[in-house]
């Protein structure tokens, strides 16, 4: 039995059942009842990129711009190339003045993040599999068809490079999801401290909407790292993970 | 013709060069130990002929020479020529000596050098490094104004006979002064008190941002001096020592004492109401193009501010009295030197006259503080007369500085509106699942298997022995099952052995056992077949088949 197909069918059925909830939430938003709309979007499961996006918009209208950034980030994880999501995320970050702070100052790191973040993990997995099959078939062709060997070897090399890049991107994304989960600061002023203690020396301050990476989770305290590499301990209730545990 | 032209140039250059003659005298060191010599040089600049200095006798000094060096050079038609009369002075006692002023007659005119003091210390006395290698700070005034950028240079002096190769480090304290300096060191020479020095100039500038009294220094300049590594070369020249690797570079620190600098506020007294904040010495040049236009046509007003001072304090020009003009955002281009002590700032402003009553562009004023004159000044230029004609045709495009400009439209910004479709659910994860690993494993295993199969096929085609050996057992077992009599049974065995050993199968007998060291069971089977075939011995065919099978199994396991 194909369990994946069965699971997908169940999810589709579930979505159809919640399509009405989605439309009702949109109607609440249009009526200017943003708090009710946000609650309605939050109840919809499973959440699609559109649900996260609209939920982010509702939070934005309520003035919770940090939480809006969090929802846009969640939407971006599901649809990394959606221009509406990227535009609203950028706009919300600029509204809070954290657009530059959320980007690594190192050009190479920025490039790598933009490349690996431009596709979902599933996309990278598919690219990896397809590139591997194509590479193997081209190698087989190069072995069997002597006449086209040179061309096939070149194509196989290119496909192999593509496979290597897809594998690297996939491995990085999976590693980052497990070992460097991202979070968004939701309160207006958070202090990053040198130790997970309330009276520890303050190292730096974070503002709402700042994106951080969780390097260590000690329950009520997180050791986080900003995009510029600065690390400090913050209260866990001051931020929320982009991908819930 | 060319020779004549060259001669003319030479003559003209010589005439120009003859105008400026100067005479000077110097010693290479003013303090020496007894037993050493000093070089005394009379330099005549501006001519190479007519000079014949007479060296007076000095009690206690033996004078040898002179040796005369002359040089002539022409650069850009400008001739420079000089003569040097070099004497070697060797003291015959210790003490203070005075080389008197010399009168040197050049082309009928008398020039006089300065007297020079020479100290001869007892033997073994080391010359003081303080007078041999030292540094000084050059600053126009010990007081500077807030916002002023004032040149502050550090000059290292080294006696001409000290083999200095360069500077290797410069550390200083200049808190509150905003000191910065150029990395490139300028070199030159200078005569101090009749003594020749090489100098190394570190060009810098201070730009204080706080009021108060600060100090530049203490500072340390590391000077690289060539010193003898082993015995000096017999020529006694550092050039040969350098060439033969007999010298090594030694770093000698030269210390500068702190120099107090007072930072003053800009005076309130006499400060004009329209003071712009600029500090320095500035000139304003204003131009407008075109000056004859039709209403609606653009005019590019260029304001160029040049001079010396802190260009960062020069603000954008604010133009008043432009109510009858439509204004566009000005562009600014700034060019300044590395120390921000001089430069220019150019403002370009596009203006469009709104009606034909406009007759001029108002004057441009820049009120600044001159820290040298210690007073406020105003640089002003204009007004510029304009001829503006009434608009009788359609408005023209706004063109300035060769490009089409349009006022930038301010667009509203907000978040993108809601999505109307809920969309598909998040797809099931693929990475890490069994399906994913299977999809990864399949092509690798498939390719590996295909390569192995191809390799075997290729070998079967190329290697007949291998091909026969590979299919021997299978073929033998198939024929063994079909064999009906002892002849066929023996043929099966012969064919098997032929394939297995890659020899012709016809004619294989029991002798093959010895030739190929086969097990005795093979001989026994041959003999049993022969007995059944030729001697009519009764034999069990099924048993013989089993024996042949056993032989095949045994030979398949064996390696030979």
Coordinates of C-alpha atoms in Angstrom, one line a residue, chain A:
Chain A
X1 CA 0.0 0.0 0.0
X2 CA 1.3 3.5 -0.9
X3 CA 1.2 5.2 2.5
X4 CA 2.4 8.5 1.1
X5 CA -0.4 8.6 -1.4
X6 CA -2.9 7.7 1.3
X7 CA -1.5 10.4 3.6
X8 CA -1.7 13.0 0.9
X9 CA -5.3 12.1 0.1
X10 CA -6.2 12.5 3.8
X11 CA -4.5 15.8 3.9
X12 CA -6.3 17.0 0.8
X13 CA -9.6 15.9 2.3
X14 CA -8.7 17.8 5.4
X15 CA -7.9 20.9 3.4
X16 CA -11.1 20.8 1.6
X17 CA -12.8 20.6 4.9
X18 CA -11.0 23.7 6.1
X19 CA -11.4 25.7 2.9
X20 CA -14.5 27.3 4.4
X21 CA -12.6 28.3 7.5
X22 CA -10.0 30.0 5.3
X23 CA -12.6 31.9 3.4
X24 CA -14.3 32.9 6.7
X25 CA -11.1 34.1 8.2
X26 CA -10.4 36.2 5.0
X27 CA -13.9 37.7 5.4
X28 CA -13.1 38.7 9.0
X29 CA -9.9 40.3 7.8
X30 CA -11.8 42.2 5.2
X31 CA -14.2 43.4 7.8
X32 CA -11.3 44.8 9.8
X33 CA -11.7 42.3 12.6
X34 CA -8.0 41.4 12.5
X35 CA -7.8 39.7 16.0
X36 CA -10.7 37.4 15.1
X37 CA -9.2 36.7 11.7
X38 CA -5.8 35.8 13.3
X39 CA -7.5 33.4 15.7
X40 CA -9.4 31.8 12.8
X41 CA -6.2 31.4 10.7
X42 CA -4.5 29.9 13.7
X43 CA -7.1 27.2 14.1
X44 CA -6.7 25.9 10.5
X45 CA -4.6 22.7 10.3
X46 CA -2.6 21.8 8.5
X47 CA -1.3 25.2 7.7
X48 CA -0.3 26.0 4.2
X49 CA 1.9 28.8 3.0
X50 CA -1.2 30.9 2.3
X51 CA -2.5 30.4 5.9
X52 CA 0.8 31.5 7.4
X53 CA 0.9 34.5 5.0
X54 CA -2.6 35.7 5.8
X55 CA -2.0 35.1 9.5
X56 CA 1.2 37.2 9.2
X57 CA -0.9 40.0 7.5
X58 CA -3.5 39.8 10.4
X59 CA -0.7 40.2 13.0
X60 CA 0.8 43.0 11.0
X61 CA -2.5 44.9 11.0
X62 CA -2.7 44.3 14.8
X63 CA 0.7 45.9 15.2
X64 CA 2.4 42.7 16.2
X65 CA 5.0 43.1 13.4
X66 CA 7.5 40.7 15.0
X67 CA 4.9 37.9 15.0
X68 CA 4.0 38.8 11.4
X69 CA 7.7 38.3 10.5
X70 CA 7.6 34.9 12.2
X71 CA 4.5 33.9 10.2
X72 CA 6.0 35.2 7.0
X73 CA 9.2 33.1 7.7
X74 CA 7.0 30.0 8.2
X75 CA 5.2 30.8 5.0
X76 CA 8.6 31.2 3.3
X77 CA 9.7 27.8 4.5
X78 CA 6.8 26.2 2.5
X79 CA 7.0 28.5 -0.5
X80 CA 10.5 30.0 -0.6
X81 CA 10.0 31.8 -4.0
X82 CA 6.6 33.3 -3.5
X83 CA 7.1 37.0 -4.3
X84 CA 4.2 38.1 -2.0
X85 CA 5.7 36.4 1.0
X86 CA 9.2 37.8 0.3
X87 CA 7.8 41.3 -0.3
X88 CA 5.8 41.3 3.0
X89 CA 8.7 39.8 4.9
X90 CA 11.0 42.5 3.6
X91 CA 8.5 45.3 4.3
X92 CA 7.9 44.1 7.9
X93 CA 11.6 43.9 8.6
X94 CA 12.1 47.4 7.2
X95 CA 9.2 48.6 9.3
X96 CA 11.0 47.4 12.4
X97 CA 14.4 48.5 11.1
X98 CA 15.9 45.0 11.4
X99 CA 16.2 44.2 7.6
X100 CA 20.0 44.7 7.6
X101 CA 20.5 43.2 11.1
X102 CA 18.8 40.0 9.9
X103 CA 21.3 39.5 7.1
X104 CA 24.8 38.2 7.5
X105 CA 27.5 40.8 7.0
X106 CA 29.6 38.1 5.1
X107 CA 28.8 38.1 1.4
X108 CA 29.6 34.4 1.0
X109 CA 27.3 33.4 3.9
X110 CA 24.5 35.6 2.5
X111 CA 24.9 34.0 -0.9
X112 CA 24.8 30.5 0.6
X113 CA 21.7 31.3 2.6
X114 CA 20.0 32.7 -0.4
X115 CA 20.8 29.7 -2.5
X116 CA 19.9 27.0 0.0
X117 CA 16.8 29.0 1.2
X118 CA 15.5 29.4 -2.4
X119 CA 14.0 25.8 -2.3
X120 CA 12.3 23.7 0.2
X121 CA 14.0 20.6 1.7
X122 CA 11.7 18.4 -0.4
X123 CA 12.8 20.3 -3.5
X124 CA 16.5 19.7 -2.7
X125 CA 15.8 16.0 -2.1
X126 CA 14.1 15.7 -5.4
X127 CA 16.9 17.5 -7.2
X128 CA 19.4 15.2 -5.5
X129 CA 17.6 12.1 -6.6
X130 CA 17.0 13.3 -10.2
X131 CA 20.6 14.5 -10.5
X132 CA 21.9 11.1 -9.3
X133 CA 19.8 9.2 -11.7
X134 CA 20.8 11.4 -14.6
X135 CA 24.4 11.1 -13.6
X136 CA 24.3 7.3 -13.4
X137 CA 22.5 7.0 -16.7
X138 CA 25.0 9.3 -18.5
X139 CA 27.9 7.3 -17.0
X140 CA 26.2 4.1 -18.3
X141 CA 25.7 5.8 -21.7
X142 CA 29.4 6.8 -21.8
X143 CA 30.4 3.2 -21.0
X144 CA 28.1 1.6 -23.6
X145 CA 28.0 4.2 -26.4
X146 CA 31.6 4.7 -27.5
X147 CA 30.7 7.1 -30.3
X148 CA 29.3 9.8 -27.9
X149 CA 31.6 9.1 -25.1
X150 CA 33.2 12.5 -24.9
X151 CA 30.0 14.4 -24.9
X152 CA 28.4 12.0 -22.4
X153 CA 31.4 12.3 -20.1
X154 CA 31.1 16.1 -20.1
X155 CA 27.3 15.9 -19.5
X156 CA 27.9 13.3 -16.7
X157 CA 30.4 15.6 -15.1
X158 CA 28.0 18.5 -15.2
X159 CA 25.2 16.3 -13.8
X160 CA 27.6 15.1 -11.1
X161 CA 28.4 18.7 -10.1
X162 CA 24.7 19.4 -9.9
X163 CA 24.2 16.3 -7.8
X164 CA 27.0 17.5 -5.5
X165 CA 25.5 20.9 -5.1
X166 CA 22.0 19.5 -4.4
X167 CA 23.5 17.1 -1.9
X168 CA 25.4 19.9 -0.1
X169 CA 22.3 22.1 0.0
X170 CA 20.1 19.3 1.2
X171 CA 22.6 18.3 3.9
X172 CA 23.0 21.9 5.1
X173 CA 19.2 22.4 5.3
X174 CA 18.7 19.2 7.2
X175 CA 21.6 20.0 9.5
X176 CA 20.4 23.5 10.1
X177 CA 16.9 22.3 10.9
X178 CA 18.2 19.9 13.5
X179 CA 21.2 21.7 15.0
X180 CA 20.6 25.4 14.2
X181 CA 16.9 26.1 14.4
X182 CA 15.9 29.6 13.7
X183 CA 13.7 31.8 15.9
X184 CA 12.2 35.3 15.7
X185 CA 12.3 37.8 18.6
X186 CA 8.7 38.8 19.5
X187 CA 9.2 41.4 22.3
X188 CA 10.3 45.0 21.7
X189 CA 13.5 44.8 23.7
X190 CA 15.4 41.6 24.7
X191 CA 18.8 41.6 26.3
X192 CA 21.4 39.0 25.3
X193 CA 23.4 38.1 28.3
X194 CA 26.8 36.4 28.9
X195 CA 25.2 33.7 31.0
X196 CA 21.7 32.1 31.4
X197 CA 21.1 34.1 34.6
X198 CA 18.7 37.1 35.1
X199 CA 21.5 39.2 36.6
X200 CA 24.2 38.2 34.2
X201 CA 26.0 41.0 32.3
X202 CA 24.2 42.3 29.2
X203 CA 26.1 41.7 26.1
X204 CA 23.8 43.2 23.5
X205 CA 20.1 44.1 22.9
X206 CA 17.7 42.6 20.4
X207 CA 14.7 44.3 19.0
X208 CA 11.4 42.9 17.9
X209 CA 11.6 41.0 14.5
X210 CA 15.3 40.1 14.9
X211 CA 16.0 36.7 13.5
X212 CA 18.3 34.5 15.5
X213 CA 19.7 31.0 15.4
X214 CA 19.3 28.8 18.6
X215 CA 22.7 27.3 19.4
X216 CA 21.7 25.8 22.7
X217 CA 18.3 25.2 24.3
X218 CA 18.2 25.0 28.1
X219 CA 14.5 25.2 28.7
X220 CA 13.8 28.8 29.9
X221 CA 17.0 30.1 28.4
X222 CA 18.3 29.9 24.8
X223 CA 21.9 30.6 23.6
X224 CA 21.2 32.5 20.4
X225 CA 23.4 33.9 17.6
X226 CA 22.6 36.9 15.6
X227 CA 23.3 37.2 11.9
X228 CA 26.4 39.2 12.7
X229 CA 27.8 36.3 14.7
X230 CA 27.2 37.8 18.2
X231 CA 26.0 35.2 20.8
X232 CA 24.2 35.7 24.0
X233 CA 21.6 34.1 26.3
X234 CA 18.0 35.3 26.1
X235 CA 14.8 34.2 27.8
X236 CA 13.1 31.5 25.7
X237 CA 9.7 33.2 26.0
X238 CA 11.0 36.3 24.3
X239 CA 11.2 34.6 20.9
X240 CA 9.6 31.7 19.0
X241 CA 10.9 29.0 16.8
X242 CA 10.2 29.3 13.1
X243 CA 9.8 25.5 12.9
X244 CA 8.0 24.4 16.1
X245 CA 9.7 21.5 17.9

